[in-house]
Amino acid sequence: MIPDSDIQTAREWLAGASRVAALTGAGISAESGIPTFRGPGGLWRNFRPEDLATPEAFHRDPNLVWEWYDWRRGLIAQARPNLGHYALAELEQKMGGRFMLITQNVDGLHNRAGSQRVLKLHGDIWWTLCTACGDVTSDYRVPLPELPPRCAKCGGLLRPGVVWFGEALPARTWEQAEEAARSCDVLIVAGTSAVVYPAASLAPLAKRYGARIIEINTEETPLSGAADLCLRGASGELLPRIIAS
Ligand code: BV8
Ligand code: ZN
């Protein structure tokens, strides 16, 4: 059980911060029913994300990769943002431009909870990208009418608009994320196992620039030792408690 003093400390740090950033991972969507990557439900229909979320897997078998994404899109379409997503949207309401949300998640639940300032490090599962002409569109249809989907403009093969393992993150988004990490007084790190890079390097960067790190996670992570405050519990329960006015 989290001592009330830890909750109070987190609330005081947030109240006293002129700039706050948050870095979220799959754990913040767990309470919305979306399995995490490395948790107990982490085997996604018997596939390891590292095996399918790669350009090589897509090149080898675009249909299998699209079946996996179409299944995930269907799952995410059924999901609803949880109180953790709403708490971060409330923090943006309160702080405006002094708050920045950085997410590794591709499920779009932060936007559906009302967050507008969201840096999507790994893209968005609702975006499609044409491998032939580069056209980027949003497509919310579940299931997709045909797999693999084809570009409406040129008939080329579409890919999910997400960043796969071995691919570079969108340059501008990554720059903004580093800037947010360098300039914040408090960085909340919620629901991430802190093993995927370069996203996992944002907390050490923030710390180097003097930020206080609050980690919210149901388990210990490689970041826990460096965090200034570890709140061991569910983000859907803890984020509202440290953010609510
Ligand atoms: C790049 C989009 C180079 C796709 C994703 C060896 C060592 C170090 C690094 C590497 C290495 N080998 C390869 C690398 C690099 C690699 C990497 O970091 N690999 C890891 C596995 C070691 N990184 C890359 O490839 C990146 N690109 O490096 O490019 C480059 C540079 C320039 C030019 C060209 C190339 C790209 C990484 C992005 C990959 N794409 N997703 C998709 O989703 O389909 S990553 C994927 O993992 C998701 O985005 C996910 O968000 C992300 C990280 O996982 P988490 O979010 O942390 O989720 P996880 O399940 O792991 O953890 C959940 C946590 O929540 C747990 O801690 C759990 O305890 C907690 N939790 C659960 N429930 C709750 C909770 N917490 C609170 N409340 C709860 N209720
Ligand atoms: Zn095209």
Coordinates of C-alpha atoms and ligand atoms in Angstrom, one line a residue:
M1 CA 0.0 0.0 0.0
I2 CA 1.3 3.4 -0.9
P3 CA 1.8 5.6 2.2
D4 CA -0.2 8.8 2.0
S5 CA 3.0 10.7 2.7
D6 CA 4.4 9.5 -0.7
I7 CA 1.2 10.7 -2.5
Q8 CA 1.5 14.0 -0.6
T9 CA 5.1 14.4 -1.7
A10 CA 4.2 13.7 -5.3
R11 CA 1.4 16.3 -5.1
E12 CA 3.7 18.9 -3.6
W13 CA 6.4 18.3 -6.3
L14 CA 3.7 18.7 -9.0
A15 CA 2.2 21.8 -7.4
G16 CA 5.6 23.4 -7.1
A17 CA 6.8 22.5 -10.7
S18 CA 6.8 25.2 -13.4
R19 CA 7.2 22.5 -16.1
V20 CA 6.0 18.9 -15.9
A21 CA 6.4 16.0 -18.4
A22 CA 5.0 12.5 -18.4
L23 CA 6.4 9.4 -20.2
T24 CA 3.9 6.6 -20.6
G25 CA 4.1 3.0 -21.8
A26 CA 1.8 0.0 -22.4
G27 CA 1.1 -0.3 -18.6
I28 CA -1.1 2.8 -18.6
S29 CA -3.5 1.1 -21.0
A30 CA -3.5 -2.3 -19.2
E31 CA -6.5 -1.2 -17.1
S32 CA -8.3 -0.5 -20.4
G33 CA -7.9 -4.2 -21.2
I34 CA -5.1 -3.8 -23.7
P35 CA -2.3 -6.4 -23.0
T36 CA 1.1 -5.1 -22.3
F37 CA 4.1 -6.2 -24.3
R38 CA 6.1 -7.9 -21.6
G39 CA 3.5 -8.6 -19.0
P40 CA 1.7 -11.8 -18.2
G41 CA -0.8 -11.2 -21.1
G42 CA 2.2 -9.9 -23.1
L43 CA 2.2 -12.8 -25.6
W44 CA 0.0 -11.3 -28.3
R45 CA -1.8 -14.2 -29.8
N46 CA 1.3 -16.3 -29.3
F47 CA 3.5 -13.8 -31.1
R48 CA 6.3 -11.8 -29.5
P49 CA 6.1 -8.1 -30.4
E50 CA 9.9 -8.2 -31.2
D51 CA 9.2 -10.9 -33.8
L52 CA 6.3 -9.1 -35.6
A53 CA 6.9 -5.4 -35.0
T54 CA 9.9 -5.3 -37.4
P55 CA 10.4 -4.3 -41.1
E56 CA 11.9 -7.8 -41.8
A57 CA 8.7 -9.5 -40.6
F58 CA 6.6 -7.2 -42.7
H59 CA 8.8 -7.8 -45.8
R60 CA 8.6 -11.5 -45.2
D61 CA 4.9 -11.8 -44.5
P62 CA 2.9 -8.5 -44.8
N63 CA -0.3 -10.4 -44.4
L64 CA 0.6 -12.0 -41.1
V65 CA 1.8 -8.7 -39.7
W66 CA -1.4 -7.0 -40.8
E67 CA -3.5 -9.8 -39.3
W68 CA -1.7 -9.1 -36.0
Y69 CA -2.3 -5.3 -36.3
D70 CA -5.9 -5.7 -37.4
W71 CA -6.5 -7.9 -34.3
R72 CA -4.9 -5.3 -32.1
R73 CA -6.9 -2.5 -33.7
G74 CA -10.1 -4.4 -33.0
L75 CA -9.0 -4.8 -29.4
I76 CA -8.1 -1.2 -29.0
A77 CA -11.4 -0.1 -30.7
Q78 CA -13.3 -1.9 -27.9
A79 CA -11.1 -0.3 -25.2
R80 CA -11.9 2.9 -23.4
P81 CA -9.4 5.3 -21.8
N82 CA -9.1 4.7 -18.0
L83 CA -8.7 7.1 -15.1
G84 CA -5.0 7.3 -15.6
H85 CA -5.4 8.6 -19.2
Y86 CA -8.1 11.1 -17.9
A87 CA -5.8 12.3 -15.1
L88 CA -3.0 13.2 -17.5
A89 CA -5.6 15.0 -19.7
E90 CA -6.6 17.0 -16.6
L91 CA -3.0 17.8 -15.9
E92 CA -2.7 19.3 -19.4
Q93 CA -5.9 21.3 -18.8
K94 CA -4.4 22.7 -15.6
M95 CA -0.8 23.4 -16.9
G96 CA -1.4 24.0 -20.7
G97 CA 2.0 24.5 -22.5
R98 CA 3.9 23.9 -19.3
F99 CA 3.0 20.2 -19.5
M100 CA 4.0 17.7 -22.2
L101 CA 2.9 14.1 -22.6
I102 CA 5.3 11.7 -24.2
T103 CA 4.0 8.3 -25.0
Q104 CA 5.4 5.0 -26.4
N105 CA 1.9 3.7 -26.9
V106 CA 0.3 3.5 -30.4
D107 CA -3.3 3.0 -29.1
G108 CA -4.4 6.6 -29.3
L109 CA -6.1 6.4 -25.8
H110 CA -4.5 9.6 -24.6
N111 CA -6.1 11.5 -27.4
R112 CA -9.5 9.9 -26.7
A113 CA -9.1 10.9 -23.1
G114 CA -8.8 14.6 -24.2
S115 CA -5.0 15.0 -24.2
Q116 CA -3.9 17.3 -27.1
R117 CA -0.2 17.8 -26.5
V118 CA 0.9 14.2 -27.1
L119 CA 4.3 13.3 -28.5
K120 CA 3.9 9.8 -30.1
L121 CA 7.4 8.4 -30.1
H122 CA 6.3 5.1 -31.8
G123 CA 3.5 6.4 -34.1
D124 CA -0.1 5.5 -34.1
I125 CA -1.9 2.2 -34.9
W126 CA -4.7 4.1 -36.6
W127 CA -2.3 5.7 -39.1
T128 CA -1.4 3.9 -42.4
L129 CA 1.6 4.7 -44.5
C130 CA 1.9 3.8 -48.2
T131 CA 5.2 1.9 -48.9
A132 CA 5.0 3.1 -52.6
C133 CA 4.0 6.7 -52.5
G134 CA 4.4 7.6 -48.9
D135 CA 0.9 8.8 -48.4
V136 CA -0.1 8.9 -44.7
T137 CA -3.8 8.5 -43.7
S138 CA -5.8 7.7 -40.6
D139 CA -8.0 4.6 -41.1
Y140 CA -10.3 3.7 -38.1
R141 CA -12.1 0.8 -39.8
V142 CA -12.2 -2.5 -37.8
P143 CA -11.8 -5.0 -39.2
L144 CA -10.0 -3.7 -42.3
P145 CA -12.0 -4.7 -45.5
E146 CA -9.0 -6.3 -47.0
L147 CA -5.6 -7.5 -45.8
P148 CA -3.0 -6.3 -46.6
P149 CA -4.7 -2.9 -47.3
R150 CA -3.9 -1.0 -50.4
C151 CA -3.3 2.7 -51.0
A152 CA -6.3 4.6 -52.3
K153 CA -4.1 6.9 -54.2
C154 CA -1.7 4.5 -56.0
G155 CA -2.7 0.9 -55.1
G156 CA 0.6 0.4 -53.2
L157 CA 1.0 -1.8 -50.2
L158 CA 0.1 0.1 -46.9
R159 CA 2.0 -0.5 -43.6
P160 CA 0.9 0.5 -40.1
G161 CA 2.0 4.0 -39.2
V162 CA 4.1 2.8 -36.2
V163 CA 7.8 2.7 -35.5
W164 CA 9.1 -0.9 -35.7
F165 CA 12.2 -2.3 -33.9
G166 CA 15.3 -1.3 -35.8
E167 CA 13.5 1.8 -37.2
A168 CA 14.3 5.4 -36.3
L169 CA 11.8 7.4 -34.3
P170 CA 10.2 10.4 -36.0
A171 CA 13.0 13.0 -35.8
R172 CA 11.0 16.1 -34.9
T173 CA 8.9 14.2 -32.3
W174 CA 12.1 12.8 -30.7
E175 CA 13.7 16.3 -30.6
Q176 CA 10.6 17.6 -28.8
A177 CA 10.6 14.7 -26.4
E178 CA 14.3 15.4 -25.5
E179 CA 13.5 19.1 -25.1
A180 CA 10.6 18.3 -22.8
A181 CA 12.8 15.9 -20.7
R182 CA 15.6 18.5 -20.4
S183 CA 13.3 21.4 -19.4
C184 CA 10.9 19.7 -17.0
D185 CA 11.1 20.0 -13.2
V186 CA 9.2 16.8 -12.7
L187 CA 9.0 13.8 -15.0
I188 CA 6.3 11.2 -14.3
V189 CA 7.2 7.8 -15.8
A190 CA 4.1 5.6 -15.8
G191 CA 3.5 2.1 -17.0
T192 CA 6.7 1.4 -18.8
S193 CA 9.3 -1.4 -18.3
A194 CA 12.0 1.1 -19.3
V195 CA 13.7 -1.4 -21.6
V196 CA 12.9 0.0 -25.1
Y197 CA 15.4 2.6 -26.4
P198 CA 15.7 5.5 -27.1
A199 CA 12.5 6.2 -25.1
A200 CA 14.0 4.7 -22.0
S201 CA 16.9 7.3 -22.2
L202 CA 14.5 10.2 -21.5
A203 CA 14.3 9.7 -17.7
P204 CA 18.1 9.6 -17.2
L205 CA 18.2 12.7 -19.4
A206 CA 15.6 14.5 -17.4
K207 CA 17.4 13.6 -14.2
R208 CA 20.7 14.9 -15.6
Y209 CA 19.0 18.2 -16.1
G210 CA 17.8 18.4 -12.6
A211 CA 14.2 16.9 -12.8
R212 CA 12.7 14.9 -10.1
I213 CA 11.5 11.5 -11.4
I214 CA 8.3 9.9 -10.1
E215 CA 7.9 6.3 -11.3
I216 CA 4.4 4.8 -11.3
N217 CA 4.5 1.0 -11.9
T218 CA 3.1 -2.2 -10.5
E219 CA 6.6 -3.6 -10.6
E220 CA 10.2 -2.7 -10.1
T221 CA 12.0 -1.6 -13.3
P222 CA 15.6 -0.8 -14.3
L223 CA 14.6 2.9 -13.8
S224 CA 13.3 2.4 -10.2
G225 CA 16.8 2.8 -8.6
A226 CA 17.2 6.3 -10.2
A227 CA 13.6 7.5 -9.5
D228 CA 13.3 10.0 -6.7
L229 CA 9.9 8.6 -5.8
C230 CA 8.6 5.1 -6.7
L231 CA 4.8 4.7 -6.4
R232 CA 4.3 0.9 -6.6
G233 CA 0.7 0.5 -7.9
A234 CA -1.7 0.8 -10.8
S235 CA -1.5 4.1 -12.8
G236 CA -5.3 4.2 -13.1
E237 CA -5.5 4.5 -9.3
L238 CA -2.3 6.5 -8.6
L239 CA -2.3 9.2 -11.3
P240 CA -5.7 10.6 -10.2
R241 CA -4.5 10.7 -6.6
I242 CA -1.4 12.7 -7.4
I243 CA -3.0 15.0 -10.0
A244 CA -6.7 15.6 -8.9
S245 CA -7.2 19.2 -7.7
Ligands
BV8_1 C1 16.0 2.2 -32.9 C2 5.4 0.3 -31.9 C3 17.8 2.6 -34.3 C4 5.1 -0.9 -32.6 C5 7.4 -0.2 -30.5 C6 19.8 -4.0 -27.4 C7 20.0 -3.1 -26.3 C8 19.4 -1.9 -26.3 C9 18.6 -1.5 -27.4 C10 18.5 -2.3 -28.4 C11 19.1 -3.6 -28.4 N1 18.7 -4.2 -29.6 C12 17.9 -3.4 -30.3 C13 17.8 -2.2 -29.6 C14 17.0 -1.1 -30.0 C15 15.5 -1.3 -29.8 C16 15.2 -1.7 -28.4 O1 15.2 -0.8 -27.5 N2 15.0 -3.0 -28.2 C17 14.6 -3.4 -26.8 C18 13.6 -4.6 -26.9 C19 15.9 -3.9 -26.2 N3 14.9 -0.1 -30.1 C20 14.5 0.2 -31.4 O2 14.6 -0.6 -32.3 C21 14.0 1.6 -31.7 N4 14.7 2.1 -32.8 O3 16.7 2.0 -31.9 O4 16.4 2.6 -34.1 C22 18.0 3.5 -35.4 C23 18.5 4.8 -35.2 C24 18.7 5.7 -36.3 C25 18.4 5.2 -37.6 C26 17.9 3.9 -37.8 C27 17.7 3.1 -36.7 C28 12.5 1.5 -32.0 C29 11.7 1.1 -30.8 C30 10.2 1.2 -31.1 C31 9.7 -0.2 -31.3 N5 8.2 0.0 -31.4 N6 6.0 -0.1 -30.6 C32 3.9 -1.6 -32.0 O5 3.4 -1.2 -30.9 O6 3.4 -2.6 -32.7 S1 8.0 -0.6 -28.9 C33 6.8 -1.3 -27.9 O7 7.5 -1.5 -26.7 C34 5.6 -0.4 -27.6 O8 5.7 0.9 -28.1 C35 5.7 -0.3 -26.1 O9 5.1 0.8 -25.6 C36 7.2 -0.3 -26.0 C37 7.8 -0.3 -24.7 O10 7.2 -1.3 -23.9 P1 6.4 -0.7 -22.6 O11 5.5 0.4 -23.1 O12 7.3 -0.3 -21.5 O13 5.5 -1.9 -22.3 P2 5.9 -3.2 -21.5 O14 4.9 -4.2 -21.7 O15 7.3 -3.5 -21.8 O16 5.9 -2.7 -20.0 C38 4.6 -2.4 -19.3 C39 5.0 -1.9 -18.0 O17 3.8 -1.5 -17.3 C40 5.6 -3.0 -17.1 O18 6.7 -2.4 -16.4 C41 4.5 -3.3 -16.1 O19 5.0 -3.6 -14.8 C42 3.7 -2.0 -16.0 N7 2.3 -2.1 -15.7 C43 1.4 -3.1 -16.1 N8 0.2 -2.7 -15.7 C44 0.3 -1.5 -15.0 C45 1.6 -1.1 -15.1 N9 2.1 0.0 -14.6 C46 1.1 0.8 -14.0 N10 -0.2 0.5 -13.9 C47 -0.6 -0.7 -14.4 N11 -1.9 -1.0 -14.3
ZN2 ZN 0.4 5.1 -52.4

